Amino acid sequence: MKNNNNNFGFALFCLLVLSYPLQLWAASNEVQSIRIWPSPENTRVVFDLAAEPAHNSFALDNPDRFVIDLRQHKAQARLPGTDGEADLITSIRSSYTASNQTLRIVLDLSSKASANVFSLPPTGPYGHRLVVDFKGEQRELPVAQARAQRQPGRDIIIAIDAGHGGEDPGSIGPSGTFEKNLVLPISRRLAELINNEPGMKAVLVRTGDYFVHLNRRTDIARELQADLLVSIHADAFTSPQPRGAAVWVLSLRRATSEVGRMLEQKERHSELLGGVGDVIRDSTQERYLAQTVLDLSMNHSMVSAHQAATHVLTELGQITRLHRREPQAASLAVLRSPDIPSILVEVGFISNPQEEQQLRTAQHQQRLAQSMFQGLRRHFRASPPADSLFAQQRTREYRVQRGDSLSIVAQRHNVSVDALRQHNQLNGDTIRIGQVLRIPD
Ligand SMILES: [Zn+2]
């Protein structure tokens, strides 16, 4: 590397000399494709470009429009076709001014909307992009419903977060499978199983192919007052060998394993891919984290998450290979809700060719969902929230001793004789030694 230092200075000099006149005539940019990602909370329009954009934008009303000027642009008679659609965007048109090499793109809108415009560098499957995020109404969450149910016998609420989405494909398998496209159907299957279980309710954080900011993912879980946030991902590594599922919980320190460090890095990468322009990067996460370190409830959340993770791992271990037998710890933003126990399940390695194929099958996706569901149910059966239906249903057992009578057992457990009779389908008062009685909570 030593020799390169001198060369580097010279190369830089050449680059500067050469690039100056280049700027004058290099109207090199071109819109290659346009993608629209509607989501419940915003509409994102992505322009795939040949080069980094020089742009400015403004809104007009009467009728409502949004205008983007792309400078240093090639003459482009017509825009490429649009992939996807959204109610907000009624049409996209363009005009070109040769004198200043500017392509003007006009988005006709069905209603007034403000937008956040930023460019993204090439990453993953995409090249240079210009992203226009129209803010919509905040998604109507079934919060009121969830809150109304906050009475004895309520459902246990589980927020299921399918990782990545939209502009962020997640990891990409050797035969081209996108992680975002695997974790959504698995999440949907898990939600369905949970919703079929009396006393449990699932809400999907991401319901389609669009990106949800990491902070927003935890915010949604918080708004739902979820009892648990389960984030679902597929792992990837630099070599094809690693395989198997793993479950992650929050560590306030940096991860110690190599896979863990990669995961932390991938999450930051995901934000970059998903398009967190500096403009919209907010301090929510830092705020919660700062608050968290002092907050004792974090301990409770972390312990609870660890227990849930252990149950899920045990069940996953019945149907798939495990990459790690114990819950792993990493410092991941999506796990960092101080008040909501959160786990991250890596259902397998998409970078392993066999697992990539297996993960694509409906049968394996269902098996994964089923075992995660079993694990979660087992966890909440073992430690239900005090006001939940699961808590009400929880029964202790008592083996009848010599000298016991029904009224003595009832008195000892602080329940009525009637409740005991009802719970054990007893008609009279007769009980026998060794008989197991179920004691209502
Ligand atoms: Zn992922």
Tab-separated table of C-alpha atoms and ligand atoms in Angstrom:
chain	number	residue	atom	x	y	z
A	1	MET	CA	0.000	0.000	0.000
A	2	LYS	CA	2.998	2.310	0.593
A	3	ASN	CA	3.730	2.844	-3.095
A	4	ASN	CA	0.208	3.862	-3.776
A	5	ASN	CA	0.366	6.987	-1.678
A	6	ASN	CA	2.305	9.025	-4.221
A	7	ASN	CA	0.280	7.652	-7.088
A	8	PHE	CA	-2.898	8.536	-5.278
A	9	GLY	CA	-2.048	12.238	-5.216
A	10	PHE	CA	-1.328	12.204	-8.923
A	11	ALA	CA	-4.489	10.261	-9.692
A	12	LEU	CA	-6.528	12.736	-7.687
A	13	PHE	CA	-4.933	15.616	-9.585
A	14	CYS	CA	-5.782	13.996	-12.924
A	15	LEU	CA	-9.285	13.303	-11.777
A	16	LEU	CA	-9.839	16.912	-10.790
A	17	VAL	CA	-8.405	18.258	-14.028
A	18	LEU	CA	-10.407	15.821	-16.120
A	19	SER	CA	-13.658	16.089	-14.247
A	20	TYR	CA	-13.949	19.859	-14.480
A	21	PRO	CA	-14.650	20.076	-18.212
A	22	LEU	CA	-16.555	16.806	-17.930
A	23	GLN	CA	-19.151	18.562	-15.824
A	24	LEU	CA	-19.864	21.007	-18.621
A	25	TRP	CA	-21.010	18.568	-21.215
A	26	ALA	CA	-21.711	15.351	-19.335
A	27	ALA	CA	-25.476	15.419	-19.285
A	28	SER	CA	-25.414	11.747	-18.554
A	29	ASN	CA	-28.361	11.080	-16.346
A	30	GLU	CA	-31.357	9.117	-17.470
A	31	VAL	CA	-34.488	7.752	-15.820
A	32	GLN	CA	-34.277	3.988	-16.313
A	33	SER	CA	-37.372	2.882	-14.468
A	34	ILE	CA	-40.029	4.164	-12.090
A	35	ARG	CA	-41.391	2.163	-9.194
A	36	ILE	CA	-44.315	3.053	-6.962
A	37	TRP	CA	-44.549	1.448	-3.517
A	38	PRO	CA	-47.848	2.217	-1.836
A	39	SER	CA	-47.971	1.440	1.873
A	40	PRO	CA	-50.644	2.057	4.482
A	41	GLU	CA	-48.765	5.072	5.796
A	42	ASN	CA	-47.095	6.666	2.796
A	43	THR	CA	-46.588	6.455	-0.931
A	44	ARG	CA	-43.074	6.107	-2.202
A	45	VAL	CA	-42.056	6.798	-5.783
A	46	VAL	CA	-38.572	5.662	-6.795
A	47	PHE	CA	-36.792	6.816	-9.934
A	48	ASP	CA	-33.987	4.477	-10.978
A	49	LEU	CA	-31.280	6.623	-12.534
A	50	ALA	CA	-28.133	6.125	-14.558
A	51	ALA	CA	-26.142	8.470	-12.297
A	52	GLU	CA	-26.362	10.386	-9.048
A	53	PRO	CA	-29.137	12.963	-9.448
A	54	ALA	CA	-28.816	16.740	-9.264
A	55	HIS	CA	-32.337	17.691	-8.350
A	56	ASN	CA	-34.759	20.103	-6.824
A	57	SER	CA	-38.446	19.805	-6.213
A	58	PHE	CA	-41.532	21.725	-5.178
A	59	ALA	CA	-45.273	21.276	-4.764
A	60	LEU	CA	-48.005	23.103	-6.657
A	61	ASP	CA	-51.715	23.174	-6.040
A	62	ASN	CA	-54.833	23.766	-8.043
A	63	PRO	CA	-54.583	21.059	-9.274
A	64	ASP	CA	-52.279	19.277	-6.781
A	65	ARG	CA	-48.948	18.362	-8.335
A	66	PHE	CA	-45.403	17.627	-7.321
A	67	VAL	CA	-42.589	18.765	-9.574
A	68	ILE	CA	-39.038	17.418	-9.741
A	69	ASP	CA	-36.323	18.989	-11.867
A	70	LEU	CA	-33.413	16.720	-12.738
A	71	ARG	CA	-30.406	18.640	-14.022
A	72	GLN	CA	-27.506	17.370	-16.157
A	73	HIS	CA	-29.989	15.095	-17.804
A	74	LYS	CA	-29.988	13.498	-21.215
A	75	ALA	CA	-32.742	14.419	-23.626
A	76	GLN	CA	-35.407	11.911	-22.734
A	77	ALA	CA	-38.483	12.035	-24.909
A	78	ARG	CA	-40.592	9.811	-22.753
A	79	LEU	CA	-40.391	8.244	-19.335
A	80	PRO	CA	-40.187	4.483	-18.908
A	81	GLY	CA	-43.350	2.656	-17.833
A	82	THR	CA	-44.288	2.672	-14.182
A	83	ASP	CA	-44.158	-0.408	-11.999
A	84	GLY	CA	-46.851	-0.380	-9.317
A	85	GLU	CA	-49.610	2.089	-8.602
A	86	ALA	CA	-51.053	4.156	-5.800
A	87	ASP	CA	-54.282	6.086	-5.367
A	88	LEU	CA	-52.334	9.261	-4.716
A	89	ILE	CA	-50.497	9.335	-8.062
A	90	THR	CA	-52.882	9.866	-10.954
A	91	SER	CA	-50.230	10.342	-13.638
A	92	ILE	CA	-46.527	10.984	-14.195
A	93	ARG	CA	-45.413	13.141	-17.123
A	94	SER	CA	-42.219	14.880	-18.169
A	95	SER	CA	-40.775	17.581	-20.358
A	96	TYR	CA	-37.200	18.317	-21.359
A	97	THR	CA	-35.474	21.662	-21.714
A	98	ALA	CA	-32.360	21.290	-23.850
A	99	SER	CA	-30.905	24.714	-23.018
A	100	ASN	CA	-30.311	23.800	-19.382
A	101	GLN	CA	-30.374	20.011	-19.786
A	102	THR	CA	-33.180	19.663	-17.323
A	103	LEU	CA	-35.797	16.966	-17.231
A	104	ARG	CA	-38.920	18.145	-15.451
A	105	ILE	CA	-41.092	15.391	-14.007
A	106	VAL	CA	-44.598	16.241	-12.870
A	107	LEU	CA	-46.537	13.922	-10.595
A	108	ASP	CA	-50.268	14.621	-10.716
A	109	LEU	CA	-51.803	13.954	-7.327
A	110	SER	CA	-55.320	13.042	-6.294
A	111	SER	CA	-54.956	15.134	-3.137
A	112	LYS	CA	-52.576	17.553	-1.500
A	113	ALA	CA	-49.526	15.771	-0.069
A	114	SER	CA	-46.146	16.861	1.187
A	115	ALA	CA	-43.083	14.882	0.187
A	116	ASN	CA	-39.611	14.110	1.365
A	117	VAL	CA	-37.149	13.843	-1.539
A	118	PHE	CA	-33.728	12.256	-1.239
A	119	SER	CA	-31.257	10.296	-3.345
A	120	LEU	CA	-29.884	6.856	-2.531
A	121	PRO	CA	-26.525	5.457	-3.644
A	122	PRO	CA	-26.353	2.083	-5.420
A	123	THR	CA	-26.891	-0.850	-3.040
A	124	GLY	CA	-28.077	-4.412	-3.328
A	125	PRO	CA	-29.965	-4.946	-6.559
A	126	TYR	CA	-30.435	-1.218	-7.203
A	127	GLY	CA	-28.377	1.558	-8.733
A	128	HIS	CA	-28.656	5.330	-8.171
A	129	ARG	CA	-32.142	6.334	-7.096
A	130	LEU	CA	-34.177	9.394	-6.363
A	131	VAL	CA	-36.846	8.692	-3.759
A	132	VAL	CA	-39.986	10.762	-3.279
A	133	ASP	CA	-41.828	9.865	-0.076
A	134	PHE	CA	-45.327	11.284	0.189
A	135	LYS	CA	-46.492	11.371	3.740
A	136	GLY	CA	-49.927	9.876	4.122
A	137	GLU	CA	-52.246	9.554	7.043
A	138	GLN	CA	-50.724	7.547	9.849
A	139	ARG	CA	-51.940	4.028	9.519
A	140	GLU	CA	-55.191	3.312	11.273
A	141	LEU	CA	-53.958	0.768	13.773
A	142	PRO	CA	-56.378	-1.426	15.620
A	143	VAL	CA	-55.165	0.426	18.706
A	144	ALA	CA	-58.525	1.518	20.029
A	145	GLN	CA	-59.644	-2.041	19.685
A	146	ALA	CA	-56.565	-3.358	21.425
A	147	ARG	CA	-56.915	-0.832	24.230
A	148	ALA	CA	-60.601	-1.524	24.677
A	149	GLN	CA	-59.654	-5.104	25.225
A	150	ARG	CA	-57.345	-4.143	28.056
A	151	GLN	CA	-59.661	-5.628	30.606
A	152	PRO	CA	-59.508	-8.913	32.450
A	153	GLY	CA	-59.586	-11.743	29.976
A	154	ARG	CA	-57.976	-9.682	27.201
A	155	ASP	CA	-56.092	-11.078	24.236
A	156	ILE	CA	-52.322	-11.289	24.299
A	157	ILE	CA	-51.165	-9.023	21.468
A	158	ILE	CA	-48.233	-10.029	19.312
A	159	ALA	CA	-46.774	-7.622	16.770
A	160	ILE	CA	-45.224	-9.531	13.871
A	161	ASP	CA	-42.614	-7.638	11.928
A	162	ALA	CA	-41.666	-9.082	8.541
A	163	GLY	CA	-38.171	-7.684	7.983
A	164	HIS	CA	-37.169	-5.384	5.108
A	165	GLY	CA	-39.582	-4.646	2.234
A	166	GLY	CA	-39.889	-2.251	-0.669
A	167	GLU	CA	-36.593	-0.669	-1.599
A	168	ASP	CA	-34.794	-2.932	0.869
A	169	PRO	CA	-34.751	-6.562	-0.365
A	170	GLY	CA	-32.842	-7.833	2.678
A	171	SER	CA	-30.336	-10.573	1.925
A	172	ILE	CA	-30.332	-12.122	-1.515
A	173	GLY	CA	-29.953	-15.884	-1.943
A	174	PRO	CA	-27.585	-17.527	-4.468
A	175	SER	CA	-30.483	-18.182	-6.840
A	176	GLY	CA	-31.848	-14.667	-6.441
A	177	THR	CA	-34.441	-15.033	-3.682
A	178	PHE	CA	-35.075	-11.809	-1.763
A	179	GLU	CA	-35.329	-12.106	2.019
A	180	LYS	CA	-38.236	-9.620	2.060
A	181	ASN	CA	-40.274	-11.978	-0.110
A	182	LEU	CA	-39.715	-14.989	2.177
A	183	VAL	CA	-40.386	-13.394	5.527
A	184	LEU	CA	-43.721	-11.817	4.582
A	185	PRO	CA	-45.581	-15.099	3.825
A	186	ILE	CA	-44.029	-16.715	6.916
A	187	SER	CA	-45.229	-13.752	8.992
A	188	ARG	CA	-48.707	-13.975	7.475
A	189	ARG	CA	-48.900	-17.682	8.274
A	190	LEU	CA	-47.790	-17.044	11.840
A	191	ALA	CA	-50.380	-14.273	12.234
A	192	GLU	CA	-53.119	-16.566	10.997
A	193	LEU	CA	-52.220	-19.295	13.490
A	194	ILE	CA	-52.128	-16.777	16.331
A	195	ASN	CA	-55.454	-15.242	15.334
A	196	ASN	CA	-57.064	-18.680	15.360
A	197	GLU	CA	-56.010	-19.174	18.977
A	198	PRO	CA	-58.533	-17.828	21.497
A	199	GLY	CA	-56.781	-15.387	23.803
A	200	MET	CA	-54.107	-14.370	21.298
A	201	LYS	CA	-54.127	-11.701	18.623
A	202	ALA	CA	-51.513	-10.889	15.979
A	203	VAL	CA	-50.990	-7.647	14.092
A	204	LEU	CA	-48.639	-7.442	11.105
A	205	VAL	CA	-46.306	-4.448	11.194
A	206	ARG	CA	-45.721	-4.660	7.435
A	207	THR	CA	-48.617	-5.936	5.335
A	208	GLY	CA	-47.148	-5.622	1.856
A	209	ASP	CA	-44.012	-4.950	-0.144
A	210	TYR	CA	-42.939	-1.575	1.189
A	211	PHE	CA	-40.293	-0.320	3.571
A	212	VAL	CA	-41.127	0.579	7.149
A	213	HIS	CA	-38.543	2.586	9.037
A	214	LEU	CA	-37.030	0.621	11.923
A	215	ASN	CA	-38.186	3.177	14.477
A	216	ARG	CA	-41.684	3.026	13.069
A	217	ARG	CA	-41.686	-0.760	13.461
A	218	THR	CA	-41.140	-0.506	17.193
A	219	ASP	CA	-43.508	2.475	17.422
A	220	ILE	CA	-46.286	0.399	15.869
A	221	ALA	CA	-45.678	-2.352	18.423
A	222	ARG	CA	-45.807	0.255	21.180
A	223	GLU	CA	-49.010	1.827	19.890
A	224	LEU	CA	-50.581	-1.616	19.884
A	225	GLN	CA	-49.383	-2.131	23.447
A	226	ALA	CA	-48.068	-5.425	22.164
A	227	ASP	CA	-47.003	-8.027	24.681
A	228	LEU	CA	-44.261	-9.157	22.313
A	229	LEU	CA	-42.652	-7.987	19.088
A	230	VAL	CA	-41.436	-10.776	16.828
A	231	SER	CA	-39.258	-9.634	13.949
A	232	ILE	CA	-38.803	-12.270	11.251
A	233	HIS	CA	-35.723	-12.465	9.038
A	234	ALA	CA	-33.588	-14.891	7.062
A	235	ASP	CA	-29.869	-14.902	7.749
A	236	ALA	CA	-27.010	-14.586	5.288
A	237	PHE	CA	-23.292	-15.051	5.538
A	238	THR	CA	-20.310	-14.485	3.298
A	239	SER	CA	-19.830	-18.219	2.742
A	240	PRO	CA	-22.558	-20.688	1.706
A	241	GLN	CA	-21.933	-23.214	4.520
A	242	PRO	CA	-23.700	-21.748	7.573
A	243	ARG	CA	-27.266	-22.919	7.959
A	244	GLY	CA	-30.021	-23.228	10.517
A	245	ALA	CA	-32.340	-20.990	12.495
A	246	ALA	CA	-31.434	-18.660	15.348
A	247	VAL	CA	-33.276	-16.351	17.711
A	248	TRP	CA	-31.861	-13.012	18.807
A	249	VAL	CA	-32.561	-10.883	21.829
A	250	LEU	CA	-31.261	-7.471	22.776
A	251	SER	CA	-27.870	-6.953	24.261
A	252	LEU	CA	-26.897	-3.491	25.402
A	253	ARG	CA	-23.368	-4.283	24.377
A	254	ARG	CA	-22.110	-4.929	20.898
A	255	ALA	CA	-22.471	-8.486	19.672
A	256	THR	CA	-19.498	-10.728	20.321
A	257	SER	CA	-19.949	-13.281	17.529
A	258	GLU	CA	-19.088	-12.657	13.910
A	259	VAL	CA	-22.615	-13.450	12.730
A	260	GLY	CA	-23.939	-11.043	15.353
A	261	ARG	CA	-21.682	-8.232	14.207
A	262	MET	CA	-22.768	-8.871	10.634
A	263	LEU	CA	-26.384	-8.729	11.699
A	264	GLU	CA	-25.876	-5.365	13.392
A	265	GLN	CA	-24.147	-4.082	10.301
A	266	LYS	CA	-26.873	-5.456	8.060
A	267	GLU	CA	-29.501	-3.607	10.027
A	268	ARG	CA	-27.729	-0.291	9.516
A	269	HIS	CA	-27.341	-1.264	5.875
A	270	SER	CA	-31.061	-1.943	5.720
A	271	GLU	CA	-31.802	1.589	6.842
A	272	LEU	CA	-29.543	2.834	4.092
A	273	LEU	CA	-31.268	0.640	1.521
A	274	GLY	CA	-34.716	1.434	2.758
A	275	GLY	CA	-33.928	5.064	2.389
A	276	VAL	CA	-33.436	6.841	5.618
A	277	GLY	CA	-32.267	10.105	4.191
A	278	ASP	CA	-30.508	12.195	6.817
A	279	VAL	CA	-33.532	14.425	6.617
A	280	ILE	CA	-35.809	11.901	8.159
A	281	ARG	CA	-33.369	10.253	10.504
A	282	ASP	CA	-34.807	11.164	13.867
A	283	SER	CA	-33.600	10.713	17.357
A	284	THR	CA	-36.411	8.493	18.568
A	285	GLN	CA	-34.146	5.493	18.843
A	286	GLU	CA	-31.457	7.297	20.781
A	287	ARG	CA	-34.106	8.736	23.053
A	288	TYR	CA	-35.520	5.341	23.896
A	289	LEU	CA	-32.110	3.845	24.332
A	290	ALA	CA	-30.952	6.558	26.699
A	291	GLN	CA	-34.121	6.181	28.687
A	292	THR	CA	-33.751	2.462	28.542
A	293	VAL	CA	-30.388	2.090	30.111
A	294	LEU	CA	-31.781	3.637	33.263
A	295	ASP	CA	-35.111	1.931	33.050
A	296	LEU	CA	-35.572	-1.125	35.185
A	297	SER	CA	-38.550	-2.237	33.136
A	298	MET	CA	-36.043	-2.984	30.425
A	299	ASN	CA	-34.796	-5.798	32.591
A	300	HIS	CA	-38.247	-7.241	32.733
A	301	SER	CA	-38.627	-6.932	28.969
A	302	MET	CA	-35.254	-8.518	28.380
A	303	VAL	CA	-35.898	-11.426	30.723
A	304	SER	CA	-39.297	-11.981	29.178
A	305	ALA	CA	-37.877	-11.803	25.647
A	306	HIS	CA	-35.216	-14.316	26.597
A	307	GLN	CA	-37.844	-16.741	27.862
A	308	ALA	CA	-39.945	-16.337	24.724
A	309	ALA	CA	-36.829	-16.816	22.584
A	310	THR	CA	-35.986	-20.037	24.406
A	311	HIS	CA	-39.475	-21.472	23.840
A	312	VAL	CA	-39.410	-20.524	20.166
A	313	LEU	CA	-35.961	-22.075	19.713
A	314	THR	CA	-37.052	-25.316	21.349
A	315	GLU	CA	-39.962	-25.623	18.933
A	316	LEU	CA	-37.947	-24.560	15.888
A	317	GLY	CA	-35.389	-27.207	16.820
A	318	GLN	CA	-38.061	-29.888	16.218
A	319	ILE	CA	-38.460	-29.005	12.555
A	320	THR	CA	-35.258	-27.373	11.388
A	321	ARG	CA	-31.574	-27.310	12.081
A	322	LEU	CA	-30.505	-24.674	14.590
A	323	HIS	CA	-27.538	-22.449	13.920
A	324	ARG	CA	-27.353	-21.687	17.658
A	325	ARG	CA	-29.103	-23.604	20.443
A	326	GLU	CA	-29.269	-20.621	22.807
A	327	PRO	CA	-30.798	-17.207	22.203
A	328	GLN	CA	-28.120	-14.903	20.788
A	329	ALA	CA	-27.612	-11.319	21.875
A	330	ALA	CA	-27.003	-8.343	19.619
A	331	SER	CA	-27.596	-4.620	19.761
A	332	LEU	CA	-30.329	-4.217	17.154
A	333	ALA	CA	-32.624	-1.221	16.821
A	334	VAL	CA	-35.677	-3.348	16.190
A	335	LEU	CA	-35.197	-5.117	19.530
A	336	ARG	CA	-34.747	-1.914	21.454
A	337	SER	CA	-38.219	-1.148	22.766
A	338	PRO	CA	-37.759	-0.624	26.470
A	339	ASP	CA	-41.285	-1.612	27.356
A	340	ILE	CA	-42.016	-4.339	24.824
A	341	PRO	CA	-40.220	-7.669	24.937
A	342	SER	CA	-38.803	-8.200	21.461
A	343	ILE	CA	-37.213	-11.127	19.682
A	344	LEU	CA	-35.757	-11.505	16.212
A	345	VAL	CA	-36.097	-14.894	14.529
A	346	GLU	CA	-33.744	-15.813	11.717
A	347	VAL	CA	-35.631	-18.669	10.090
A	348	GLY	CA	-32.583	-20.006	8.236
A	349	PHE	CA	-29.709	-18.970	5.991
A	350	ILE	CA	-30.796	-17.674	2.615
A	351	SER	CA	-27.104	-17.749	1.641
A	352	ASN	CA	-27.109	-21.547	1.972
A	353	PRO	CA	-28.332	-22.970	-1.380
A	354	GLN	CA	-30.301	-25.863	0.184
A	355	GLU	CA	-31.913	-23.676	2.797
A	356	GLU	CA	-32.744	-21.030	0.219
A	357	GLN	CA	-34.737	-23.633	-1.750
A	358	GLN	CA	-36.357	-25.038	1.383
A	359	LEU	CA	-37.374	-21.580	2.616
A	360	ARG	CA	-39.188	-20.949	-0.651
A	361	THR	CA	-41.591	-23.867	-0.175
A	362	ALA	CA	-45.036	-23.252	1.299
A	363	GLN	CA	-44.681	-26.448	3.305
A	364	HIS	CA	-41.518	-25.325	5.100
A	365	GLN	CA	-42.880	-21.809	5.619
A	366	GLN	CA	-45.932	-23.321	7.303
A	367	ARG	CA	-43.786	-25.591	9.487
A	368	LEU	CA	-41.717	-22.592	10.586
A	369	ALA	CA	-44.831	-20.551	11.362
A	370	GLN	CA	-46.386	-23.472	13.223
A	371	SER	CA	-43.337	-24.031	15.416
A	372	MET	CA	-42.941	-20.319	16.186
A	373	PHE	CA	-46.605	-20.257	17.126
A	374	GLN	CA	-46.190	-23.295	19.416
A	375	GLY	CA	-43.216	-21.637	21.076
A	376	LEU	CA	-45.068	-18.367	21.626
A	377	ARG	CA	-48.156	-20.106	22.955
A	378	ARG	CA	-46.055	-22.214	25.296
A	379	HIS	CA	-44.287	-19.074	26.525
A	380	PHE	CA	-47.525	-17.213	27.226
A	381	ARG	CA	-49.169	-20.271	28.772
A	382	ALA	CA	-46.226	-20.467	31.154
A	383	SER	CA	-46.123	-16.749	31.965
A	384	PRO	CA	-49.288	-14.993	30.866
A	385	PRO	CA	-49.810	-11.248	31.427
A	386	ALA	CA	-51.886	-10.913	34.606
A	387	ASP	CA	-55.005	-9.511	32.897
A	388	SER	CA	-55.029	-11.926	29.941
A	389	LEU	CA	-57.426	-14.725	29.111
A	390	PHE	CA	-54.451	-17.069	29.352
A	391	ALA	CA	-53.967	-16.033	32.987
A	392	GLN	CA	-57.623	-16.676	33.724
A	393	GLN	CA	-57.421	-20.071	32.138
A	394	ARG	CA	-54.302	-21.031	33.969
A	395	THR	CA	-54.985	-23.716	36.500
A	396	ARG	CA	-52.857	-25.076	39.214
A	397	GLU	CA	-53.086	-28.700	40.090
A	398	TYR	CA	-53.421	-30.253	43.514
A	399	ARG	CA	-53.093	-33.928	44.450
A	400	VAL	CA	-55.547	-34.910	47.179
A	401	GLN	CA	-53.889	-35.968	50.479
A	402	ARG	CA	-55.153	-38.152	53.300
A	403	GLY	CA	-57.549	-36.136	55.448
A	404	ASP	CA	-58.534	-33.684	52.679
A	405	SER	CA	-62.113	-32.804	51.920
A	406	LEU	CA	-63.401	-30.669	49.116
A	407	SER	CA	-64.023	-27.751	51.462
A	408	ILE	CA	-60.547	-28.020	53.025
A	409	VAL	CA	-58.921	-27.959	49.554
A	410	ALA	CA	-61.114	-25.020	48.555
A	411	GLN	CA	-60.245	-23.089	51.701
A	412	ARG	CA	-56.534	-23.787	51.368
A	413	HIS	CA	-56.501	-22.403	47.811
A	414	ASN	CA	-58.786	-19.511	48.526
A	415	VAL	CA	-61.474	-20.603	46.075
A	416	SER	CA	-65.106	-21.559	46.548
A	417	VAL	CA	-66.277	-25.166	46.726
A	418	ASP	CA	-68.570	-24.450	43.789
A	419	ALA	CA	-65.717	-23.177	41.645
A	420	LEU	CA	-63.753	-26.332	42.490
A	421	ARG	CA	-66.694	-28.552	41.593
A	422	GLN	CA	-67.261	-26.710	38.338
A	423	HIS	CA	-63.616	-26.756	37.355
A	424	ASN	CA	-63.344	-30.496	37.930
A	425	GLN	CA	-66.805	-31.533	36.766
A	426	LEU	CA	-67.627	-32.951	40.191
A	427	ASN	CA	-71.245	-33.638	41.111
A	428	GLY	CA	-70.936	-34.300	44.814
A	429	ASP	CA	-68.335	-33.801	47.519
A	430	THR	CA	-66.518	-37.077	47.082
A	431	ILE	CA	-62.806	-36.927	46.365
A	432	ARG	CA	-60.241	-39.682	46.757
A	433	ILE	CA	-56.635	-39.687	47.862
A	434	GLY	CA	-54.274	-39.217	44.910
A	435	GLN	CA	-56.927	-37.574	42.765
A	436	VAL	CA	-55.611	-34.525	40.885
A	437	LEU	CA	-57.827	-31.458	41.197
A	438	ARG	CA	-57.488	-28.429	38.953
A	439	ILE	CA	-57.533	-25.241	40.976
A	440	PRO	CA	-58.899	-22.164	39.216
A	441	ASP	CA	-56.677	-19.082	39.400
B	1	ZN	ZN	-32.986	-9.415	7.569
